[in-house]
PDB file of C-alpha atoms and ligand atoms in Angstrom:
ATOM      1  CA  UNK A   1       6.087 -22.712  15.127  1.00  0.00           C
ATOM      2  CA  UNK A   2       3.710 -23.014  12.451  1.00  0.00           C
ATOM      3  CA  UNK A   3       0.174 -21.976  12.630  1.00  0.00           C
ATOM      4  CA  UNK A   4      -2.646 -24.661  12.821  1.00  0.00           C
ATOM      5  CA  UNK A   5      -2.888 -25.463   9.137  1.00  0.00           C
ATOM      6  CA  UNK A   6      -4.976 -28.635  10.292  1.00  0.00           C
ATOM      7  CA  UNK A   7      -8.015 -26.363  11.044  1.00  0.00           C
ATOM      8  CA  UNK A   8      -7.578 -24.706   7.664  1.00  0.00           C
ATOM      9  CA  UNK A   9      -8.216 -21.238   9.395  1.00  0.00           C
ATOM     10  CA  UNK A  10      -6.088 -18.249   9.442  1.00  0.00           C
ATOM     11  CA  UNK A  11      -5.225 -18.404  13.083  1.00  0.00           C
ATOM     12  CA  UNK A  12      -2.384 -15.673  12.946  1.00  0.00           C
ATOM     13  CA  UNK A  13      -3.213 -12.657  10.365  1.00  0.00           C
ATOM     14  CA  UNK A  14      -0.617 -10.031  10.008  1.00  0.00           C
ATOM     15  CA  UNK A  15      -1.525  -6.570   8.196  1.00  0.00           C
ATOM     16  CA  UNK A  16       0.759  -4.144   6.446  1.00  0.00           C
ATOM     17  CA  UNK A  17      -1.548  -1.464   6.842  1.00  0.00           C
ATOM     18  CA  UNK A  18      -0.318   0.996   4.011  1.00  0.00           C
ATOM     19  CA  UNK A  19      -2.068   3.973   1.875  1.00  0.00           C
ATOM     20  CA  UNK A  20      -3.187   6.381   4.664  1.00  0.00           C
ATOM     21  CA  UNK A  21      -1.171   9.048   3.086  1.00  0.00           C
ATOM     22  CA  UNK A  22      -2.618   8.592  -0.348  1.00  0.00           C
ATOM     23  CA  UNK A  23      -6.215   8.255   0.961  1.00  0.00           C
ATOM     24  CA  UNK A  24      -5.824  11.706   2.495  1.00  0.00           C
ATOM     25  CA  UNK A  25      -3.647  13.405  -0.421  1.00  0.00           C
ATOM     26  CA  UNK A  26      -6.523  11.869  -2.964  1.00  0.00           C
ATOM     27  CA  UNK A  27      -8.939  14.193  -1.078  1.00  0.00           C
ATOM     28  CA  UNK A  28      -6.550  17.178  -0.658  1.00  0.00           C
ATOM     29  CA  UNK A  29      -6.199  16.612   2.980  1.00  0.00           C
ATOM     30  CA  UNK A  30      -3.170  16.442   5.281  1.00  0.00           C
ATOM     31  CA  UNK A  31      -1.595  12.963   5.572  1.00  0.00           C
ATOM     32  CA  UNK A  32      -2.351  12.920   9.271  1.00  0.00           C
ATOM     33  CA  UNK A  33      -6.014  12.898   8.462  1.00  0.00           C
ATOM     34  CA  UNK A  34      -5.340   9.699   6.718  1.00  0.00           C
ATOM     35  CA  UNK A  35      -3.621   8.267   9.691  1.00  0.00           C
ATOM     36  CA  UNK A  36      -6.284   9.272  11.961  1.00  0.00           C
ATOM     37  CA  UNK A  37      -8.737   7.590   9.865  1.00  0.00           C
ATOM     38  CA  UNK A  38      -6.445   4.462   9.538  1.00  0.00           C
ATOM     39  CA  UNK A  39      -6.904   4.315  13.336  1.00  0.00           C
ATOM     40  CA  UNK A  40     -10.492   4.268  13.188  1.00  0.00           C
ATOM     41  CA  UNK A  41     -10.208   1.355  10.815  1.00  0.00           C
ATOM     42  CA  UNK A  42      -7.896  -0.730  13.145  1.00  0.00           C
ATOM     43  CA  UNK A  43     -10.768  -0.369  15.926  1.00  0.00           C
ATOM     44  CA  UNK A  44     -13.377  -2.192  13.591  1.00  0.00           C
ATOM     45  CA  UNK A  45     -10.764  -4.679  12.314  1.00  0.00           C
ATOM     46  CA  UNK A  46      -9.945  -5.582  16.149  1.00  0.00           C
ATOM     47  CA  UNK A  47     -13.562  -5.840  16.920  1.00  0.00           C
ATOM     48  CA  UNK A  48     -14.304  -8.243  13.945  1.00  0.00           C
ATOM     49  CA  UNK A  49     -11.150 -10.344  14.158  1.00  0.00           C
ATOM     50  CA  UNK A  50     -12.371 -13.019  16.713  1.00  0.00           C
ATOM     51  CA  UNK A  51     -15.389 -13.729  14.810  1.00  0.00           C
ATOM     52  CA  UNK A  52     -13.538 -14.513  11.752  1.00  0.00           C
ATOM     53  CA  UNK A  53     -11.542 -17.271  13.850  1.00  0.00           C
ATOM     54  CA  UNK A  54      -8.439 -14.959  14.109  1.00  0.00           C
ATOM     55  CA  UNK A  55      -6.707 -15.521  17.266  1.00  0.00           C
ATOM     56  CA  UNK A  56      -3.567 -13.560  16.630  1.00  0.00           C
ATOM     57  CA  UNK A  57      -3.779 -10.252  14.841  1.00  0.00           C
ATOM     58  CA  UNK A  58      -0.300  -8.494  14.386  1.00  0.00           C
ATOM     59  CA  UNK A  59      -0.337  -5.155  12.710  1.00  0.00           C
ATOM     60  CA  UNK A  60       2.481  -2.778  11.063  1.00  0.00           C
ATOM     61  CA  UNK A  61       2.003   0.816  12.515  1.00  0.00           C
ATOM     62  CA  UNK A  62       5.477   2.310  12.091  1.00  0.00           C
ATOM     63  CA  UNK A  63       8.650   0.912  10.597  1.00  0.00           C
ATOM     64  CA  UNK A  64      12.249   1.528  11.266  1.00  0.00           C
ATOM     65  CA  UNK A  65      12.405   3.338   8.059  1.00  0.00           C
ATOM     66  CA  UNK A  66       9.295   5.521   8.860  1.00  0.00           C
ATOM     67  CA  UNK A  67      11.592   8.034  10.771  1.00  0.00           C
ATOM     68  CA  UNK A  68      12.699   9.306   7.416  1.00  0.00           C
ATOM     69  CA  UNK A  69       9.169  11.217   7.178  1.00  0.00           C
ATOM     70  CA  UNK A  70       8.750  14.741   8.254  1.00  0.00           C
ATOM     71  CA  UNK A  71       8.979  15.648  12.032  1.00  0.00           C
ATOM     72  CA  UNK A  72       5.249  16.654  11.714  1.00  0.00           C
ATOM     73  CA  UNK A  73       3.980  13.305  10.513  1.00  0.00           C
ATOM     74  CA  UNK A  74       6.345  11.278  12.888  1.00  0.00           C
ATOM     75  CA  UNK A  75       4.894  13.201  16.031  1.00  0.00           C
ATOM     76  CA  UNK A  76       1.372  13.121  14.619  1.00  0.00           C
ATOM     77  CA  UNK A  77       1.607   9.347  14.470  1.00  0.00           C
ATOM     78  CA  UNK A  78       3.385   8.904  17.840  1.00  0.00           C
ATOM     79  CA  UNK A  79       0.379  11.038  19.029  1.00  0.00           C
ATOM     80  CA  UNK A  80      -2.302   8.695  17.451  1.00  0.00           C
ATOM     81  CA  UNK A  81      -0.453   5.610  19.094  1.00  0.00           C
ATOM     82  CA  UNK A  82      -0.466   7.161  22.522  1.00  0.00           C
ATOM     83  CA  UNK A  83      -4.226   8.381  22.187  1.00  0.00           C
ATOM     84  CA  UNK A  84      -5.091   5.015  20.883  1.00  0.00           C
ATOM     85  CA  UNK A  85      -3.813   3.091  23.885  1.00  0.00           C
ATOM     86  CA  UNK A  86      -5.464   5.481  26.137  1.00  0.00           C
ATOM     87  CA  UNK A  87      -8.762   5.649  24.611  1.00  0.00           C
ATOM     88  CA  UNK A  88      -8.948   2.021  23.700  1.00  0.00           C
ATOM     89  CA  UNK A  89      -7.595   0.478  26.918  1.00  0.00           C
ATOM     90  CA  UNK A  90     -11.120  -0.109  28.708  1.00  0.00           C
ATOM     91  CA  UNK A  91     -12.719  -1.324  25.544  1.00  0.00           C
ATOM     92  CA  UNK A  92      -9.847  -3.676  24.634  1.00  0.00           C
ATOM     93  CA  UNK A  93     -10.064  -5.221  28.296  1.00  0.00           C
ATOM     94  CA  UNK A  94     -13.748  -5.522  27.961  1.00  0.00           C
ATOM     95  CA  UNK A  95     -13.402  -7.428  24.749  1.00  0.00           C
ATOM     96  CA  UNK A  96     -10.827  -9.874  26.104  1.00  0.00           C
ATOM     97  CA  UNK A  97      -8.076  -8.300  23.779  1.00  0.00           C
ATOM     98  CA  UNK A  98      -4.468  -8.934  24.961  1.00  0.00           C
ATOM     99  CA  UNK A  99      -2.192  -6.179  23.694  1.00  0.00           C
ATOM    100  CA  UNK A 100       1.550  -6.470  22.888  1.00  0.00           C
ATOM    101  CA  UNK A 101       4.087  -4.405  20.998  1.00  0.00           C
ATOM    102  CA  UNK A 102       7.088  -5.319  18.977  1.00  0.00           C
ATOM    103  CA  UNK A 103       9.806  -3.436  17.787  1.00  0.00           C
ATOM    104  CA  UNK A 104      12.776  -1.166  19.357  1.00  0.00           C
ATOM    105  CA  UNK A 105      11.310   0.816  21.964  1.00  0.00           C
ATOM    106  CA  UNK A 106      14.393   2.590  22.944  1.00  0.00           C
ATOM    107  CA  UNK A 107      13.807   5.469  20.619  1.00  0.00           C
ATOM    108  CA  UNK A 108      10.470   6.137  21.593  1.00  0.00           C
ATOM    109  CA  UNK A 109       9.158   8.899  23.762  1.00  0.00           C
ATOM    110  CA  UNK A 110       9.136   7.818  27.578  1.00  0.00           C
ATOM    111  CA  UNK A 111       5.476   8.520  27.925  1.00  0.00           C
ATOM    112  CA  UNK A 112       4.441   6.265  25.160  1.00  0.00           C
ATOM    113  CA  UNK A 113       6.948   3.453  26.233  1.00  0.00           C
ATOM    114  CA  UNK A 114       5.190   3.745  29.600  1.00  0.00           C
ATOM    115  CA  UNK A 115       1.619   3.690  28.168  1.00  0.00           C
ATOM    116  CA  UNK A 116       2.762   0.499  26.118  1.00  0.00           C
ATOM    117  CA  UNK A 117       4.101  -1.296  29.021  1.00  0.00           C
ATOM    118  CA  UNK A 118       0.977  -0.338  31.094  1.00  0.00           C
ATOM    119  CA  UNK A 119      -1.580  -1.900  28.600  1.00  0.00           C
ATOM    120  CA  UNK A 120       0.561  -4.839  28.146  1.00  0.00           C
ATOM    121  CA  UNK A 121       0.450  -5.412  31.754  1.00  0.00           C
ATOM    122  CA  UNK A 122      -3.151  -4.674  32.428  1.00  0.00           C
ATOM    123  CA  UNK A 123      -4.345  -7.037  29.492  1.00  0.00           C
ATOM    124  CA  UNK A 124      -1.753  -9.848  30.122  1.00  0.00           C
ATOM    125  CA  UNK A 125      -4.468 -12.161  31.343  1.00  0.00           C
ATOM    126  CA  UNK A 126      -6.735 -11.895  28.238  1.00  0.00           C
ATOM    127  CA  UNK A 127      -7.119 -14.514  25.778  1.00  0.00           C
ATOM    128  CA  UNK A 128      -9.945 -13.788  23.227  1.00  0.00           C
ATOM    129  CA  UNK A 129      -7.647 -11.872  20.743  1.00  0.00           C
ATOM    130  CA  UNK A 130      -3.895 -11.279  20.775  1.00  0.00           C
ATOM    131  CA  UNK A 131      -3.238  -7.964  19.351  1.00  0.00           C
ATOM    132  CA  UNK A 132       0.402  -7.150  18.501  1.00  0.00           C
ATOM    133  CA  UNK A 133       1.291  -3.667  17.189  1.00  0.00           C
ATOM    134  CA  UNK A 134       4.538  -3.127  15.395  1.00  0.00           C
ATOM    135  CA  UNK A 135       6.098   0.342  16.276  1.00  0.00           C
ATOM    136  CA  UNK A 136       9.567   1.124  15.529  1.00  0.00           C
ATOM    137  CA  UNK A 137       9.630  -2.367  13.931  1.00  0.00           C
ATOM    138  CA  UNK A 138      12.015  -3.529  11.248  1.00  0.00           C
ATOM    139  CA  UNK A 139      12.834  -7.272  10.652  1.00  0.00           C
ATOM    140  CA  UNK A 140      16.643  -6.706  10.211  1.00  0.00           C
ATOM    141  CA  UNK A 141      16.825  -4.595  13.284  1.00  0.00           C
ATOM    142  CA  UNK A 142      14.891  -7.038  15.134  1.00  0.00           C
ATOM    143  CA  UNK A 143      17.371  -9.937  13.842  1.00  0.00           C
ATOM    144  CA  UNK A 144      20.296  -7.626  14.487  1.00  0.00           C
ATOM    145  CA  UNK A 145      19.102  -7.210  18.238  1.00  0.00           C
ATOM    146  CA  UNK A 146      18.800 -10.991  18.503  1.00  0.00           C
ATOM    147  CA  UNK A 147      22.146 -11.680  17.090  1.00  0.00           C
ATOM    148  CA  UNK A 148      23.700  -9.344  19.555  1.00  0.00           C
ATOM    149  CA  UNK A 149      21.967 -10.830  22.638  1.00  0.00           C
ATOM    150  CA  UNK A 150      22.749 -14.384  21.393  1.00  0.00           C
ATOM    151  CA  UNK A 151      26.532 -13.352  21.189  1.00  0.00           C
ATOM    152  CA  UNK A 152      26.153 -11.701  24.568  1.00  0.00           C
ATOM    153  CA  UNK A 153      25.232 -14.908  25.891  1.00  0.00           C
ATOM    154  CA  UNK A 154      27.881 -16.838  24.235  1.00  0.00           C
ATOM    155  CA  UNK A 155      30.445 -14.343  25.340  1.00  0.00           C
ATOM    156  CA  UNK A 156      29.699 -14.707  28.940  1.00  0.00           C
ATOM    157  CA  UNK A 157      30.128 -18.458  28.342  1.00  0.00           C
ATOM    158  CA  UNK A 158      26.402 -19.491  28.593  1.00  0.00           C
ATOM    159  CA  UNK A 159      25.748 -20.394  24.996  1.00  0.00           C
ATOM    160  CA  UNK A 160      27.434 -22.926  22.765  1.00  0.00           C
ATOM    161  CA  UNK A 161      27.404 -22.587  19.048  1.00  0.00           C
ATOM    162  CA  UNK A 162      25.470 -25.774  18.744  1.00  0.00           C
ATOM    163  CA  UNK A 163      22.816 -24.228  20.796  1.00  0.00           C
ATOM    164  CA  UNK A 164      21.996 -21.725  18.122  1.00  0.00           C
ATOM    165  CA  UNK A 165      18.888 -23.340  16.407  1.00  0.00           C
ATOM    166  CA  UNK A 166      16.032 -22.306  14.498  1.00  0.00           C
ATOM    167  CA  UNK A 167      14.044 -22.488  17.767  1.00  0.00           C
ATOM    168  CA  UNK A 168      16.801 -20.601  19.748  1.00  0.00           C
ATOM    169  CA  UNK A 169      16.810 -17.707  17.162  1.00  0.00           C
ATOM    170  CA  UNK A 170      13.028 -17.398  16.961  1.00  0.00           C
ATOM    171  CA  UNK A 171      13.001 -17.045  21.082  1.00  0.00           C
ATOM    172  CA  UNK A 172      15.363 -14.433  20.815  1.00  0.00           C
ATOM    173  CA  UNK A 173      13.228 -12.282  18.445  1.00  0.00           C
ATOM    174  CA  UNK A 174      10.553  -9.668  19.637  1.00  0.00           C
ATOM    175  CA  UNK A 175       7.829 -12.172  18.375  1.00  0.00           C
ATOM    176  CA  UNK A 176       9.018 -15.091  20.658  1.00  0.00           C
ATOM    177  CA  UNK A 177       5.528 -15.412  22.141  1.00  0.00           C
ATOM    178  CA  UNK A 178       3.817 -15.471  19.085  1.00  0.00           C
ATOM    179  CA  UNK A 179       3.013 -18.082  16.390  1.00  0.00           C
ATOM    180  CA  UNK A 180       4.129 -17.597  12.900  1.00  0.00           C
ATOM    181  CA  UNK A 181       1.744 -15.381  10.962  1.00  0.00           C
ATOM    182  CA  UNK A 182      -0.405 -17.806   8.694  1.00  0.00           C
ATOM    183  CA  UNK A 183      -1.476 -15.046   6.454  1.00  0.00           C
ATOM    184  CA  UNK A 184       0.037 -11.507   5.665  1.00  0.00           C
ATOM    185  CA  UNK A 185      -1.928  -9.022   3.966  1.00  0.00           C
ATOM    186  CA  UNK A 186      -0.887  -5.685   2.430  1.00  0.00           C
ATOM    187  CA  UNK A 187      -3.256  -2.774   1.445  1.00  0.00           C
ATOM    188  CA  UNK A 188      -2.699  -0.106  -0.797  1.00  0.00           C
ATOM    189  CA  UNK A 189      -1.395  -2.163  -3.984  1.00  0.00           C
ATOM    190  CA  UNK A 190       2.298  -2.253  -3.042  1.00  0.00           C
ATOM    191  CA  UNK A 191       3.497  -5.598  -3.375  1.00  0.00           C
ATOM    192  CA  UNK A 192       6.486  -5.432  -1.231  1.00  0.00           C
ATOM    193  CA  UNK A 193       6.729  -6.613   2.435  1.00  0.00           C
ATOM    194  CA  UNK A 194       8.797  -3.579   3.781  1.00  0.00           C
ATOM    195  CA  UNK A 195      10.853  -5.216   6.461  1.00  0.00           C
ATOM    196  CA  UNK A 196       7.742  -6.796   8.048  1.00  0.00           C
ATOM    197  CA  UNK A 197       8.295 -10.343   9.898  1.00  0.00           C
ATOM    198  CA  UNK A 198      10.893 -11.518   7.439  1.00  0.00           C
ATOM    199  CA  UNK A 199      11.920 -14.518   9.649  1.00  0.00           C
ATOM    200  CA  UNK A 200       8.434 -15.484  10.779  1.00  0.00           C
ATOM    201  CA  UNK A 201       6.622 -15.242   7.370  1.00  0.00           C
ATOM    202  CA  UNK A 202       9.022 -17.829   5.625  1.00  0.00           C
ATOM    203  CA  UNK A 203       5.787 -19.917   5.127  1.00  0.00           C
ATOM    204  CA  UNK A 204       3.179 -17.403   5.485  1.00  0.00           C
ATOM    205  CA  UNK A 205       0.526 -16.762   2.513  1.00  0.00           C
ATOM    206  CA  UNK A 206       0.555 -13.270   1.109  1.00  0.00           C
ATOM    207  CA  UNK A 207      -2.556 -11.373  -0.126  1.00  0.00           C
ATOM    208  CA  UNK A 208      -2.307  -8.030  -1.827  1.00  0.00           C
ATOM    209  CA  UNK A 209      -5.080  -5.641  -2.191  1.00  0.00           C
ATOM    210  CA  UNK A 210      -5.511  -2.343  -3.934  1.00  0.00           C
ATOM    211  CA  UNK A 211      -7.715  -0.940  -1.249  1.00  0.00           C
ATOM    212  CA  UNK A 212      -6.163   1.880   0.752  1.00  0.00           C
ATOM    213  CA  UNK A 213      -5.991   1.132   4.561  1.00  0.00           C
ATOM    214  CA  UNK A 214      -8.628   3.777   5.574  1.00  0.00           C
ATOM    215  CA  UNK A 215     -11.069   2.026   3.014  1.00  0.00           C
ATOM    216  CA  UNK A 216     -10.348  -1.499   4.250  1.00  0.00           C
ATOM    217  CA  UNK A 217     -13.551  -2.868   5.858  1.00  0.00           C
ATOM    218  CA  UNK A 218     -14.130  -6.055   8.193  1.00  0.00           C
ATOM    219  CA  UNK A 219     -16.202  -7.228   5.040  1.00  0.00           C
ATOM    220  CA  UNK A 220     -12.956  -7.240   2.871  1.00  0.00           C
ATOM    221  CA  UNK A 221     -10.966  -8.972   5.821  1.00  0.00           C
ATOM    222  CA  UNK A 222     -13.605 -11.721   6.035  1.00  0.00           C
ATOM    223  CA  UNK A 223     -13.612 -12.421   2.131  1.00  0.00           C
ATOM    224  CA  UNK A 224      -9.848 -12.587   2.178  1.00  0.00           C
ATOM    225  CA  UNK A 225      -9.855 -15.070   5.093  1.00  0.00           C
ATOM    226  CA  UNK A 226     -12.114 -17.120   3.349  1.00  0.00           C
ATOM    227  CA  UNK A 227     -10.156 -17.313   0.367  1.00  0.00           C
ATOM    228  CA  UNK A 228      -7.182 -18.143   2.692  1.00  0.00           C
ATOM    229  CA  UNK A 229      -9.253 -21.177   3.769  1.00  0.00           C
ATOM    230  CA  UNK A 230      -9.080 -22.642   0.093  1.00  0.00           C
ATOM    231  CA  UNK A 231      -5.242 -22.371  -0.143  1.00  0.00           C
ATOM    232  CA  UNK A 232      -3.256 -25.352  -0.367  1.00  0.00           C
ATOM    233  CA  UNK A 233      -0.317 -25.025   2.098  1.00  0.00           C
ATOM    234  CA  UNK A 234       2.317 -27.718   1.816  1.00  0.00           C
ATOM    235  CA  UNK A 235       5.288 -26.545   4.075  1.00  0.00           C
ATOM    236  CA  UNK A 236       7.545 -27.992   1.670  1.00  0.00           C
ATOM    237  CA  UNK A 237       5.974 -31.350   1.673  1.00  0.00           C
ATOM    238  CA  UNK A 238       3.817 -33.048  -0.841  1.00  0.00           C
ATOM    239  CA  UNK A 239      -0.121 -32.322  -1.145  1.00  0.00           C
ATOM    240  CA  UNK A 240      -2.183 -35.085   0.740  1.00  0.00           C
ATOM    241  CA  UNK A 241      -4.648 -36.801  -1.356  1.00  0.00           C
TER     242      UNK A 241
HETATM  243  C1  IPE B 301       0.803   3.591   6.240  1.00  0.00           C
HETATM  244  O1  IPE B 301       0.321   4.719   5.402  1.00  0.00           O
HETATM  245  C2  IPE B 301       0.901   4.017   7.689  1.00  0.00           C
HETATM  246  C3  IPE B 301       2.369   4.332   7.988  1.00  0.00           C
HETATM  247  C4  IPE B 301       3.380   3.858   7.218  1.00  0.00           C
HETATM  248  C5  IPE B 301       2.957   4.945   9.309  1.00  0.00           C
HETATM  249  P1  IPE B 301       1.400   5.605   4.558  1.00  0.00           P
HETATM  250  O2  IPE B 301       1.584   6.612   5.521  1.00  0.00           O
HETATM  251  O3  IPE B 301       2.462   4.821   4.299  1.00  0.00           O
HETATM  252  O4  IPE B 301       0.560   5.932   3.296  1.00  0.00           O
HETATM  253  P2  IPE B 301       1.174   6.151   1.771  1.00  0.00           P
HETATM  254  O5  IPE B 301       1.841   4.692   1.430  1.00  0.00           O
HETATM  255  O6  IPE B 301       2.123   7.289   1.894  1.00  0.00           O
HETATM  256  O7  IPE B 301      -0.191   6.297   1.055  1.00  0.00           O
HETATM  257  C1  IPE B 302       5.279  -0.015   5.523  1.00  0.00           C
HETATM  258  O1  IPE B 302       4.577   1.070   4.866  1.00  0.00           O
HETATM  259  C2  IPE B 302       5.179   0.235   7.019  1.00  0.00           C
HETATM  260  C3  IPE B 302       3.958   0.338   7.703  1.00  0.00           C
HETATM  261  C4  IPE B 302       2.572   0.127   7.113  1.00  0.00           C
HETATM  262  C5  IPE B 302       3.941   0.898   9.022  1.00  0.00           C
HETATM  263  P1  IPE B 302       5.454   2.193   4.076  1.00  0.00           P
HETATM  264  O2  IPE B 302       4.629   2.882   3.342  1.00  0.00           O
HETATM  265  O3  IPE B 302       6.503   2.743   5.271  1.00  0.00           O
HETATM  266  O4  IPE B 302       6.439   1.090   3.115  1.00  0.00           O
HETATM  267  P2  IPE B 302       7.301   1.577   1.763  1.00  0.00           P
HETATM  268  O5  IPE B 302       8.035   2.906   2.087  1.00  0.00           O
HETATM  269  O6  IPE B 302       6.013   1.903   0.763  1.00  0.00           O
HETATM  270  O7  IPE B 302       7.894   0.454   1.437  1.00  0.00           O
HETATM  271 MG1   MG B 303       3.176   3.768   2.405  1.00  0.00          MG
END
C-alpha cells in the first residue's frame, strides 16, 4: 500500500529516534537520563503530529539488536516503556490516539506485554492519530516470522505458492494494518536504517538530521515535513508535467 502522495503530505511518518545515549554522555550523565528525556520528546511529537497532517506515526524504540546493551540499560528502557504506557494512557485516549505495537513480544516481560495489549484494546476505536511503537522490532525478524507463518499455512494445505503475492507478504507482517511510510526520519547524524521497516520503506523518502533525539523539537519535525511536501515522488514512473 502506498501513502497518499496525491495530497503531497507525509501521511505516515516513521522515526528512528537515535542519540539518547550521546545526549546524556555529552553532559556527563548516565545513558538512561537521555532515554528519559527522549520519552519526554515523544510526548511532544505525538501531541503535534496531527496538526502537521500526520495520520500515522511509527517510532523505533527498541531493536532486536538492542538486547546487546547492558542489563541496566535494557531494564531501564523496559521500565520507561511501561511507565510511558501507564502514565500516558489517559491523555492519549483524550487526544484521540490509537496505539499499536510492532515487534516480537515473546521476549518481553509479561507485565509489559499486558500493558501493551491493554492500551491497544482501550484505544482501538480512536482515529485522530495512529501511533505505532516498535519494541523488540527488527525488519529481518519480522520477515522471518512472516515467512514461517506463511509456510505453516502452506504445510497445512491452506496456501498455494501462487498465493504468495506482494500483498500476501505485507499482510503477514506486523504492520499489516499500517500503510507504508511516506517519510522516514533518523536523528543523531547516523545515515543507516538499522533494520527498521525494510520491506515497508521500499519507496519511502528519507531524512537524516544531526539533531540528537532529546533535542528534536516539534518545530524541526514541522520543517522536515514541509520539505517533504516539495519532493517529487515517482514510484518508478515518469514525472507528470
Ligand atoms: C536511541 O538512542 C534509543 C535506543 C536505541 C533505545 P541510543 O541509545 O542509541 O543513543 P546513542 O546512539 O547511543 O547516542
Ligand atoms: C536504532 O538505533 C534503534 C532504535 C532507535 C531503537 P541504534 O542506536 O540501536 O542503531 P545502531 O546501533 O547505531 O545501528
Ligand atoms: Mg544509537
